[in-house]
Coordinates of N, CA, C and O in Angstrom, one line a residue:
X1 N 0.8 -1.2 0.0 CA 0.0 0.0 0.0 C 0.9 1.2 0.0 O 2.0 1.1 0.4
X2 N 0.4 2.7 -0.5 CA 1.2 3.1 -0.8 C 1.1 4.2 0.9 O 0.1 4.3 1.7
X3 N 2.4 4.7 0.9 CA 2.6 5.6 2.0 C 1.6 6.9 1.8 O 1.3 7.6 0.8
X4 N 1.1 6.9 3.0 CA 0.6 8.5 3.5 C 1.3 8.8 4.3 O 2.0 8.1 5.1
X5 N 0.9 10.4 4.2 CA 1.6 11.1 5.5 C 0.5 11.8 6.1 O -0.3 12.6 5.6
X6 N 0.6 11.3 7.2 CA 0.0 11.5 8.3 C -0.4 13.3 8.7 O -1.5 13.8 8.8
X7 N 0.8 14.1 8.9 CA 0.7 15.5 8.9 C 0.3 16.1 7.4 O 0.4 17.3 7.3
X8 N -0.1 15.5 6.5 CA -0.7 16.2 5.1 C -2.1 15.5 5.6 O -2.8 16.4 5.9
X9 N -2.7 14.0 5.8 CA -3.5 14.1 6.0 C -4.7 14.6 6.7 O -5.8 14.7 6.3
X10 N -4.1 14.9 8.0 CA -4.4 15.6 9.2 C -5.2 17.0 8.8 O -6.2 17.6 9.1
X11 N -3.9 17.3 8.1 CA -4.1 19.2 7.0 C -5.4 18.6 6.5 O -6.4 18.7 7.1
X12 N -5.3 17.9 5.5 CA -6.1 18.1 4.2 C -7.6 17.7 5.6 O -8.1 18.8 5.8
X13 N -8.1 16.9 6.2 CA -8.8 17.0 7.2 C -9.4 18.1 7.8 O -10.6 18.3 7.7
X14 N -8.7 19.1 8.5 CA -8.8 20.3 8.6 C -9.4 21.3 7.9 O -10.2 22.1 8.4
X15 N -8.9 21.1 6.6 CA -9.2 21.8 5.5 C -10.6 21.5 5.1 O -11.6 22.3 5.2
X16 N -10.7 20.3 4.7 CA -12.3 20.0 4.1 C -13.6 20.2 5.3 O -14.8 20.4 5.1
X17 N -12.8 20.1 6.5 CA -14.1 20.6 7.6 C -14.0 21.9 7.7 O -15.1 22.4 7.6
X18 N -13.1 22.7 7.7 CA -13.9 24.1 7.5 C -13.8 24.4 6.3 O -14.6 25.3 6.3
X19 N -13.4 24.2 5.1 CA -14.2 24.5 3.9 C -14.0 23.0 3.1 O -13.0 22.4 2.8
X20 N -15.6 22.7 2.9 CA -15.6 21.5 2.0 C -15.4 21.7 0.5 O -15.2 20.8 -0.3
X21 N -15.5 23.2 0.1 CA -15.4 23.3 -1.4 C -14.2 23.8 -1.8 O -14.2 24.3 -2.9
X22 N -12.7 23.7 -0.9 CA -11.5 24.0 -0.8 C -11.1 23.4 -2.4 O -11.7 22.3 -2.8
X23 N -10.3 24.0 -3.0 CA -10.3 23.5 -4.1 C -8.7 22.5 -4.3 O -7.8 22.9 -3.6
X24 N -8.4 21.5 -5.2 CA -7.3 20.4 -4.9 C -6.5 21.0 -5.1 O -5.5 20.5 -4.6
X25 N -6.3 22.1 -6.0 CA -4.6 22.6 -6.1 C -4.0 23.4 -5.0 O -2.9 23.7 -4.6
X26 N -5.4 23.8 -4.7 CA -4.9 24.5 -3.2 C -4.5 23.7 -2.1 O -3.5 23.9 -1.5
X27 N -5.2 22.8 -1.9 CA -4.3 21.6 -0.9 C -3.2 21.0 -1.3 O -2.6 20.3 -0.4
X28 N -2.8 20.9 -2.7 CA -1.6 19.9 -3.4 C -0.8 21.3 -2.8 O 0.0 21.1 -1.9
X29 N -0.9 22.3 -3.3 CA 0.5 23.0 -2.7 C 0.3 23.5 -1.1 O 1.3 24.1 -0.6
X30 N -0.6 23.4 -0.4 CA -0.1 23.8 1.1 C 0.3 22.1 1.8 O 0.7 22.0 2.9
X31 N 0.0 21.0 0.8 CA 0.4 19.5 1.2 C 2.1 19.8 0.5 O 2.6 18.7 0.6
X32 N 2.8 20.3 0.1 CA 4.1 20.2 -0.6 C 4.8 21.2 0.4 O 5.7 20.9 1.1
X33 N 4.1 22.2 0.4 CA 4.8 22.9 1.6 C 4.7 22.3 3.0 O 5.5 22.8 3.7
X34 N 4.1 21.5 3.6 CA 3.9 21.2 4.6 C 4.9 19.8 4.8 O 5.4 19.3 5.9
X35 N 5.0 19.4 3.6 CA 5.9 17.9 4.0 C 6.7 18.1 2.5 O 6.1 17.4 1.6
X36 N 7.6 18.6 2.0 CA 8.4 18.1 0.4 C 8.5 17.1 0.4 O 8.5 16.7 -0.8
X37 N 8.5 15.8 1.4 CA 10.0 14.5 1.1 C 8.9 13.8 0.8 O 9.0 13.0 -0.1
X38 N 7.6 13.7 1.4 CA 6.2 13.2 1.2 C 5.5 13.2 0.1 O 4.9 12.3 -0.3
X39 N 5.5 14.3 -0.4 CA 5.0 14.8 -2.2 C 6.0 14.9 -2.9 O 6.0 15.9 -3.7
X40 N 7.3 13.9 -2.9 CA 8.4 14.5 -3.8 C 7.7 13.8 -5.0 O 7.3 14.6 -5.9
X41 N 7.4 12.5 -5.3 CA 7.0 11.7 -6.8 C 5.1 12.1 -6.6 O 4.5 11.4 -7.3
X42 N 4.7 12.5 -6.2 CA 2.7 12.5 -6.1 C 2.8 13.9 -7.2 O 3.6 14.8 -7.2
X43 N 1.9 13.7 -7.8 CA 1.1 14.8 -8.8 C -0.2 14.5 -8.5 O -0.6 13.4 -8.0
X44 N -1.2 15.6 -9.0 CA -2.1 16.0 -8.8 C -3.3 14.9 -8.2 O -4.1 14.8 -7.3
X45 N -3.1 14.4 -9.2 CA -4.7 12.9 -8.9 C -4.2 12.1 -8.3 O -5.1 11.4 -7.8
X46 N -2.6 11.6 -7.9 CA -2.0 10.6 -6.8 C -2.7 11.5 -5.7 O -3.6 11.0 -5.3
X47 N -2.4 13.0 -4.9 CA -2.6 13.3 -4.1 C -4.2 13.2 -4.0 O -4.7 12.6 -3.1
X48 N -4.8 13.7 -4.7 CA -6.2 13.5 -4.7 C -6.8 12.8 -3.8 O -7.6 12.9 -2.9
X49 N -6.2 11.4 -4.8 CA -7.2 10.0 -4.2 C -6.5 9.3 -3.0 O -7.0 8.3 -2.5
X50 N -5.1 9.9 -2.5 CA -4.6 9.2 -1.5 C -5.3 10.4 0.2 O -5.7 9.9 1.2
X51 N -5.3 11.7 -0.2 CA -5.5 12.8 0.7 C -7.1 12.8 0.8 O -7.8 12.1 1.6
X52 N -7.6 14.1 -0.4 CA -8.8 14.3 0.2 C -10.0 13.8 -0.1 O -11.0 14.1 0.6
X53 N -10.1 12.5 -1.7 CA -11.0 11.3 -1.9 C -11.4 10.7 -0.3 O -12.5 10.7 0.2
X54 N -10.0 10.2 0.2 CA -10.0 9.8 1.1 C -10.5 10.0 2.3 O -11.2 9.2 3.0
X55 N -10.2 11.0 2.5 CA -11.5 11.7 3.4 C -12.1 12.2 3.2 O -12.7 12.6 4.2
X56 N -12.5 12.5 2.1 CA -14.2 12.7 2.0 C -15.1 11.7 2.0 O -16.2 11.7 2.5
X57 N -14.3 10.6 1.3 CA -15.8 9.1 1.1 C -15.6 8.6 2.8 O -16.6 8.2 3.5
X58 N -14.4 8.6 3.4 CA -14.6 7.5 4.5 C -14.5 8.1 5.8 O -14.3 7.4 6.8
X59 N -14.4 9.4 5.7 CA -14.6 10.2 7.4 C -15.8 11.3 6.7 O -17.0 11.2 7.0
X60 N -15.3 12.1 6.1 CA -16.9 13.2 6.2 C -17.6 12.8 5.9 O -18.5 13.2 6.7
X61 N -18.2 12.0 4.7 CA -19.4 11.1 4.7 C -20.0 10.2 5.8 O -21.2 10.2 6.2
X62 N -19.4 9.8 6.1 CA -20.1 8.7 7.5 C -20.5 9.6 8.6 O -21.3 9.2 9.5
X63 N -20.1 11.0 8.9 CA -20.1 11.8 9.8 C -21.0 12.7 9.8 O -21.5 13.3 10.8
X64 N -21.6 12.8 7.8 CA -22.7 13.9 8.0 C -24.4 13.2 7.8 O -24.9 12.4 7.1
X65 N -24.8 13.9 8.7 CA -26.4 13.1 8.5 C -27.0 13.8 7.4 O -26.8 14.8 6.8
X66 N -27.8 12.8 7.5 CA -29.1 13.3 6.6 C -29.7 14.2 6.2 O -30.0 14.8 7.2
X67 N -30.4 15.1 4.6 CA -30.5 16.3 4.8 C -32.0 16.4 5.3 O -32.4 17.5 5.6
X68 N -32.8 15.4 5.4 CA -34.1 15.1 6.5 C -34.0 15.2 7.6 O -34.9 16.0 8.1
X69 N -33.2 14.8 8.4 CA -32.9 14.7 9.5 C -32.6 13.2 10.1 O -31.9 12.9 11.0
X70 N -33.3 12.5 9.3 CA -32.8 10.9 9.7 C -31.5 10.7 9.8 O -30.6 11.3 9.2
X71 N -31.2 9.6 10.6 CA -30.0 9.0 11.0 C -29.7 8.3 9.9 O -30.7 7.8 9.3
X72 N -27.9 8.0 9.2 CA -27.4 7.6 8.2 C -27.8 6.1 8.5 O -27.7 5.4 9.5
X73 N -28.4 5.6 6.8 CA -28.4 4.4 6.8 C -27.8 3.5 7.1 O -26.7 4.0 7.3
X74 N -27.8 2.3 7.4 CA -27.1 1.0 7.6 C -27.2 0.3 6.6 O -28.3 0.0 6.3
X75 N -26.1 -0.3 5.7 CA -26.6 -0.9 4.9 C -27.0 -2.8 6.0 O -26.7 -3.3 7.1
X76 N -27.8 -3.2 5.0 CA -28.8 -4.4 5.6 C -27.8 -5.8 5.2 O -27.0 -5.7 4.2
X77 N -27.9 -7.1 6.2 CA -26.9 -8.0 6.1 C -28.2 -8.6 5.6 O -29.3 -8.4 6.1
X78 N -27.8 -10.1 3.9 CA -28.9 -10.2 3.5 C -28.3 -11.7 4.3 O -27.2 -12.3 4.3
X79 N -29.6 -12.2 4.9 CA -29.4 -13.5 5.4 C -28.9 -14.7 5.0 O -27.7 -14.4 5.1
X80 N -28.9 -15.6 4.5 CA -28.7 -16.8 4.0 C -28.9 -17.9 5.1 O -28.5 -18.1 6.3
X81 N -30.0 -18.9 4.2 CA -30.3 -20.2 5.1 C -29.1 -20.8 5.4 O -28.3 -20.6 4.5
X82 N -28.5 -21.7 6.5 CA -26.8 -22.4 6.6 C -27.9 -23.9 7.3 O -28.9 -23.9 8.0
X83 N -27.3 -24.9 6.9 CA -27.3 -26.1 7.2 C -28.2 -26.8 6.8 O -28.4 -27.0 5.6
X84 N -29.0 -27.4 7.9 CA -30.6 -27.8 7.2 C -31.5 -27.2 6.3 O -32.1 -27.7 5.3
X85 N -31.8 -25.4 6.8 CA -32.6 -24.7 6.1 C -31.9 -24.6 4.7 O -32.5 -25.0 3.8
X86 N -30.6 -24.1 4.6 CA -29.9 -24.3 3.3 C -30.2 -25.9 2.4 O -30.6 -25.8 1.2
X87 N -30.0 -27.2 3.1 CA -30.5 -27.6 2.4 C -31.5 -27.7 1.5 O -31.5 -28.0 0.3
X88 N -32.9 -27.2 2.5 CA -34.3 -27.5 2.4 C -34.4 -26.2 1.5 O -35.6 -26.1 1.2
X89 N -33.9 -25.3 1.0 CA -34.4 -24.2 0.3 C -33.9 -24.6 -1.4 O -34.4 -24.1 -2.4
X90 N -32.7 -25.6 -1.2 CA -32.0 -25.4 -2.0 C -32.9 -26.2 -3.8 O -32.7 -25.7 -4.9
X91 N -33.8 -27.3 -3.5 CA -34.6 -27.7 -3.8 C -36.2 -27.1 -4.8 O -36.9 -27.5 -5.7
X92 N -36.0 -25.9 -4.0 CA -37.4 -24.8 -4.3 C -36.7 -24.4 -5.4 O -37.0 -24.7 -6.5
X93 N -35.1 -23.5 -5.1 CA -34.9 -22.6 -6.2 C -34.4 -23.7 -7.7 O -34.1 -23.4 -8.9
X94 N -34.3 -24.9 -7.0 CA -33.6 -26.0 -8.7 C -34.8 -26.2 -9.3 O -34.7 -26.3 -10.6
X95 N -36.1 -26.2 -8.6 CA -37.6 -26.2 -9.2 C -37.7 -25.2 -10.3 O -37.7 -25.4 -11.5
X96 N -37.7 -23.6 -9.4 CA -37.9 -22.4 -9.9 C -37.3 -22.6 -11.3 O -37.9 -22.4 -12.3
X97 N -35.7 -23.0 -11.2 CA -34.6 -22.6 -12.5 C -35.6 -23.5 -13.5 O -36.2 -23.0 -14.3
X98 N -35.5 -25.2 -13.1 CA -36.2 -25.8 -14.0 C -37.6 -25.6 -14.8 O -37.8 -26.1 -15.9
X99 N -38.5 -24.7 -13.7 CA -39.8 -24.8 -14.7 C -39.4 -23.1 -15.8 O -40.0 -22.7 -16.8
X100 N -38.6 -22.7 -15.3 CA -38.2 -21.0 -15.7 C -37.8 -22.1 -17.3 O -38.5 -22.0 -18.3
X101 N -36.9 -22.7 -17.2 CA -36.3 -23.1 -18.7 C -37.1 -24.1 -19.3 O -36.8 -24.4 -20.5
X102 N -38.1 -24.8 -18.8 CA -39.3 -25.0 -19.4 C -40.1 -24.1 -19.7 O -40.6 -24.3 -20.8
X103 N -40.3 -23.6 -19.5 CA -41.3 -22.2 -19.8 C -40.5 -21.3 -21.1 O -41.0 -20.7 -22.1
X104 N -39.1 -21.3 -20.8 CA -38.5 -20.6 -21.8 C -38.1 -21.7 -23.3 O -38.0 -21.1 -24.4
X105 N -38.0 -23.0 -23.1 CA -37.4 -23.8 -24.4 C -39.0 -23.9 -24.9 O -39.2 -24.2 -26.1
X106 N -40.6 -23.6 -23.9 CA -41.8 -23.9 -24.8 C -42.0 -22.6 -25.8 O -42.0 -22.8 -27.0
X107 N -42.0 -21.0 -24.9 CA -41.8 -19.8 -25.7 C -41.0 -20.1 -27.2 O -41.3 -19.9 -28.3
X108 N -39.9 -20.6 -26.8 CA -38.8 -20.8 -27.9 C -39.1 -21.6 -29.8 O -38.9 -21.4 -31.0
X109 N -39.9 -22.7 -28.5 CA -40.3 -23.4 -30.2 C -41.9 -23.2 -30.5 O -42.4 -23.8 -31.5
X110 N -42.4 -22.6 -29.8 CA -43.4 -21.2 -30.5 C -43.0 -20.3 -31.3 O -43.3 -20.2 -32.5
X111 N -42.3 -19.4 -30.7 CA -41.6 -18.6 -31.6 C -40.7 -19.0 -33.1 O -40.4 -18.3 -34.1
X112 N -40.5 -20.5 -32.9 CA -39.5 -20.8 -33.8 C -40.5 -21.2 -35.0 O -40.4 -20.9 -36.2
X113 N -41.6 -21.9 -34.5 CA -42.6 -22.9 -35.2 C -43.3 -21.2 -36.3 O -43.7 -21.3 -37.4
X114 N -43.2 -19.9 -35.3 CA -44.3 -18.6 -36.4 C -42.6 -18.7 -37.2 O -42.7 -19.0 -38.4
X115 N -41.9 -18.6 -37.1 CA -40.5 -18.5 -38.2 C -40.4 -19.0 -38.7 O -39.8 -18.5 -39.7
X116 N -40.6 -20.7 -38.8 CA -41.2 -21.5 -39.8 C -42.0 -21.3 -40.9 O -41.8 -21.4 -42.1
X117 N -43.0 -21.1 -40.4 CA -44.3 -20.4 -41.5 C -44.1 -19.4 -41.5 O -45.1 -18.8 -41.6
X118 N -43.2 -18.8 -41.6 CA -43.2 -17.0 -42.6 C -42.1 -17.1 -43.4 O -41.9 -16.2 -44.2
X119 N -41.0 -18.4 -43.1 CA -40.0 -18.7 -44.4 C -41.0 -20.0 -45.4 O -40.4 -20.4 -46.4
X120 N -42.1 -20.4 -45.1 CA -42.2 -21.4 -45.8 C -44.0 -20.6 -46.7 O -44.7 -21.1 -47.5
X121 N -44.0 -19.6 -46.3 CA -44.7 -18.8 -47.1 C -44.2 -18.5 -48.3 O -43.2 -17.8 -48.4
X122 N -45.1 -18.9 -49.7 CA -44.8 -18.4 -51.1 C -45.0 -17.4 -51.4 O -44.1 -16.7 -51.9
X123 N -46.2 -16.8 -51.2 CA -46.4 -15.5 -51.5 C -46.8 -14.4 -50.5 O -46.7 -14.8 -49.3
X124 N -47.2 -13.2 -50.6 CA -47.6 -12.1 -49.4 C -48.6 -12.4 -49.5 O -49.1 -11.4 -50.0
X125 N -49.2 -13.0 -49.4 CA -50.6 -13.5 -48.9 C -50.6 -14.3 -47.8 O -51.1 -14.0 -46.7
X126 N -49.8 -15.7 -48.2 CA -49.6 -16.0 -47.5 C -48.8 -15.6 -46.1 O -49.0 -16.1 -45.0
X127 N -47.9 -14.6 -46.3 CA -46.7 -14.3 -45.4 C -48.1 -13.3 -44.5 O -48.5 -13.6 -43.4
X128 N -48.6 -12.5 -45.1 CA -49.9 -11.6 -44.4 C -51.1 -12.7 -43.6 O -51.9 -12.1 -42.8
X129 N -51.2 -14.0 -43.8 CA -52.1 -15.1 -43.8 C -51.0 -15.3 -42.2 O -51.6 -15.4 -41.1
X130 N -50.0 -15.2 -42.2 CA -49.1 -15.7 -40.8 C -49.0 -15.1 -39.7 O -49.1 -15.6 -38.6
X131 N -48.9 -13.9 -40.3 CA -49.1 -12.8 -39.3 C -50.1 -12.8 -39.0 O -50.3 -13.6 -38.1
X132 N -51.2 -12.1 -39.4 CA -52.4 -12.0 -39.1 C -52.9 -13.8 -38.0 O -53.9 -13.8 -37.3
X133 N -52.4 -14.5 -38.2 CA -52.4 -15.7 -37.0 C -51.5 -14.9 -36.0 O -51.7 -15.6 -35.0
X134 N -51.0 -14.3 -35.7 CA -49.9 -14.2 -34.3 C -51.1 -14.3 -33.5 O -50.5 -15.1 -32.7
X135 N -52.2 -14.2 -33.1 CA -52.6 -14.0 -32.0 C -52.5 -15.4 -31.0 O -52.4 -15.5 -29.8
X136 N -52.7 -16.7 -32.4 CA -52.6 -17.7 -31.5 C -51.3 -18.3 -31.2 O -51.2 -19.0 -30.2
X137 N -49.9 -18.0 -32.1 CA -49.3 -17.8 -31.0 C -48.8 -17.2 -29.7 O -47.9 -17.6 -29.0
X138 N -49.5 -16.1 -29.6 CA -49.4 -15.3 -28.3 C -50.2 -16.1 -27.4 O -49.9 -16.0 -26.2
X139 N -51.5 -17.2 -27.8 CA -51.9 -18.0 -26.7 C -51.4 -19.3 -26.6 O -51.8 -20.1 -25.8
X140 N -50.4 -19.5 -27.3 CA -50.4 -20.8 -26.9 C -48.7 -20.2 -25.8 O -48.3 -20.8 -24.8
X141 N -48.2 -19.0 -26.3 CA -47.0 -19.0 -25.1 C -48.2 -18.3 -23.8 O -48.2 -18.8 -22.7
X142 N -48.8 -17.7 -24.1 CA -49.2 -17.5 -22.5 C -49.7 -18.7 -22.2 O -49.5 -18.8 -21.0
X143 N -50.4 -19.9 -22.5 CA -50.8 -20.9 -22.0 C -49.5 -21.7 -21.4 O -49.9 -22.5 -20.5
X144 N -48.2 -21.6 -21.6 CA -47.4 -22.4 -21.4 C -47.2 -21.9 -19.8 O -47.1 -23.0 -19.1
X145 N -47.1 -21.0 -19.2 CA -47.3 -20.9 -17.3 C -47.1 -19.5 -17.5 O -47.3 -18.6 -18.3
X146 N -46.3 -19.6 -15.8 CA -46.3 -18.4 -15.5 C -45.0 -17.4 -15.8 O -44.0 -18.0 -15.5
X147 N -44.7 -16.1 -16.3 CA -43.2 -15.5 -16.8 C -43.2 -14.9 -15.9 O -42.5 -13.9 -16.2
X148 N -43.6 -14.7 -14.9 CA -42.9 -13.8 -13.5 C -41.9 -13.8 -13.1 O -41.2 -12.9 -12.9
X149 N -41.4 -15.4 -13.0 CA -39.9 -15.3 -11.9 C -38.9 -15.1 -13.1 O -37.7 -14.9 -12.9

């Protein structure tokens, strides 16, 4: 990881709490004067993202509330079943996948069977004779279940 310095970070700290709209060239040179041997190889966007990125996403952010007044979110831990319940759920979702790609391979050769008959149409009559059927295959894929999941 790369080195910070501690007395630049401290500054640049300082700095963004009494002015947050401090602008970065202004802290790249009072960070050069305050430490040379620290900023001898850093230019502009090294200092950036090592100084005041850095404290803005992971100390002033967590520090400022809400502009409601609510207290800063948490983000939420998403559960997961472990052991038995793990097993016993695991079952439902191999169902779900399974009837999902049944439902998708019946759509499929519906779909395939109207592309059939509009290549095996001779004339625009016929090809207008095909279309003009789409409705029934729109029932026969909605008859095939449910497309929610």
């Amino acid at each position: 990881m790369v080195e910070v310095s501690q007395r630049i970070l401290d500054m640049v700290r300082r700095e963004l709490v009494h002015d947050p709209e401090v602008d970065n060239a202004v802290l790249y040179e009072k960070a050069k004067a305050l430490d040379a041997a620290a900023m001898k190889d850093v230019d502009r966007r090294q200092f950036n993202a090592r100084y005041p990125l850095r404290v803005k996403r992971f100390e002033l952010k967590a520090r400022k509330p809400k502009a409601d007044g609510a207290a800063p979110s948490k983000r939420k831990r998403v559960r997961r079943p472990r052991g038995k319940k793990a097993a016993a759920a695991a079952p439902a979702r191999a169902t779900g996948s399974v009837m999902r790609q049944m439902a998708r391979d019946g759509v499929r050769d519906v779909l395939l069977r109207f592309a059939q008959e509009l290549a095996n149409a001779d004339s625009r009559g016929e090809i207008v004779g095909v279309v003009a059927s789409v409705d029934q295959y729109v029932e026969q894929i909605l008859g095939l279940g449910s497309f929610s999941d």
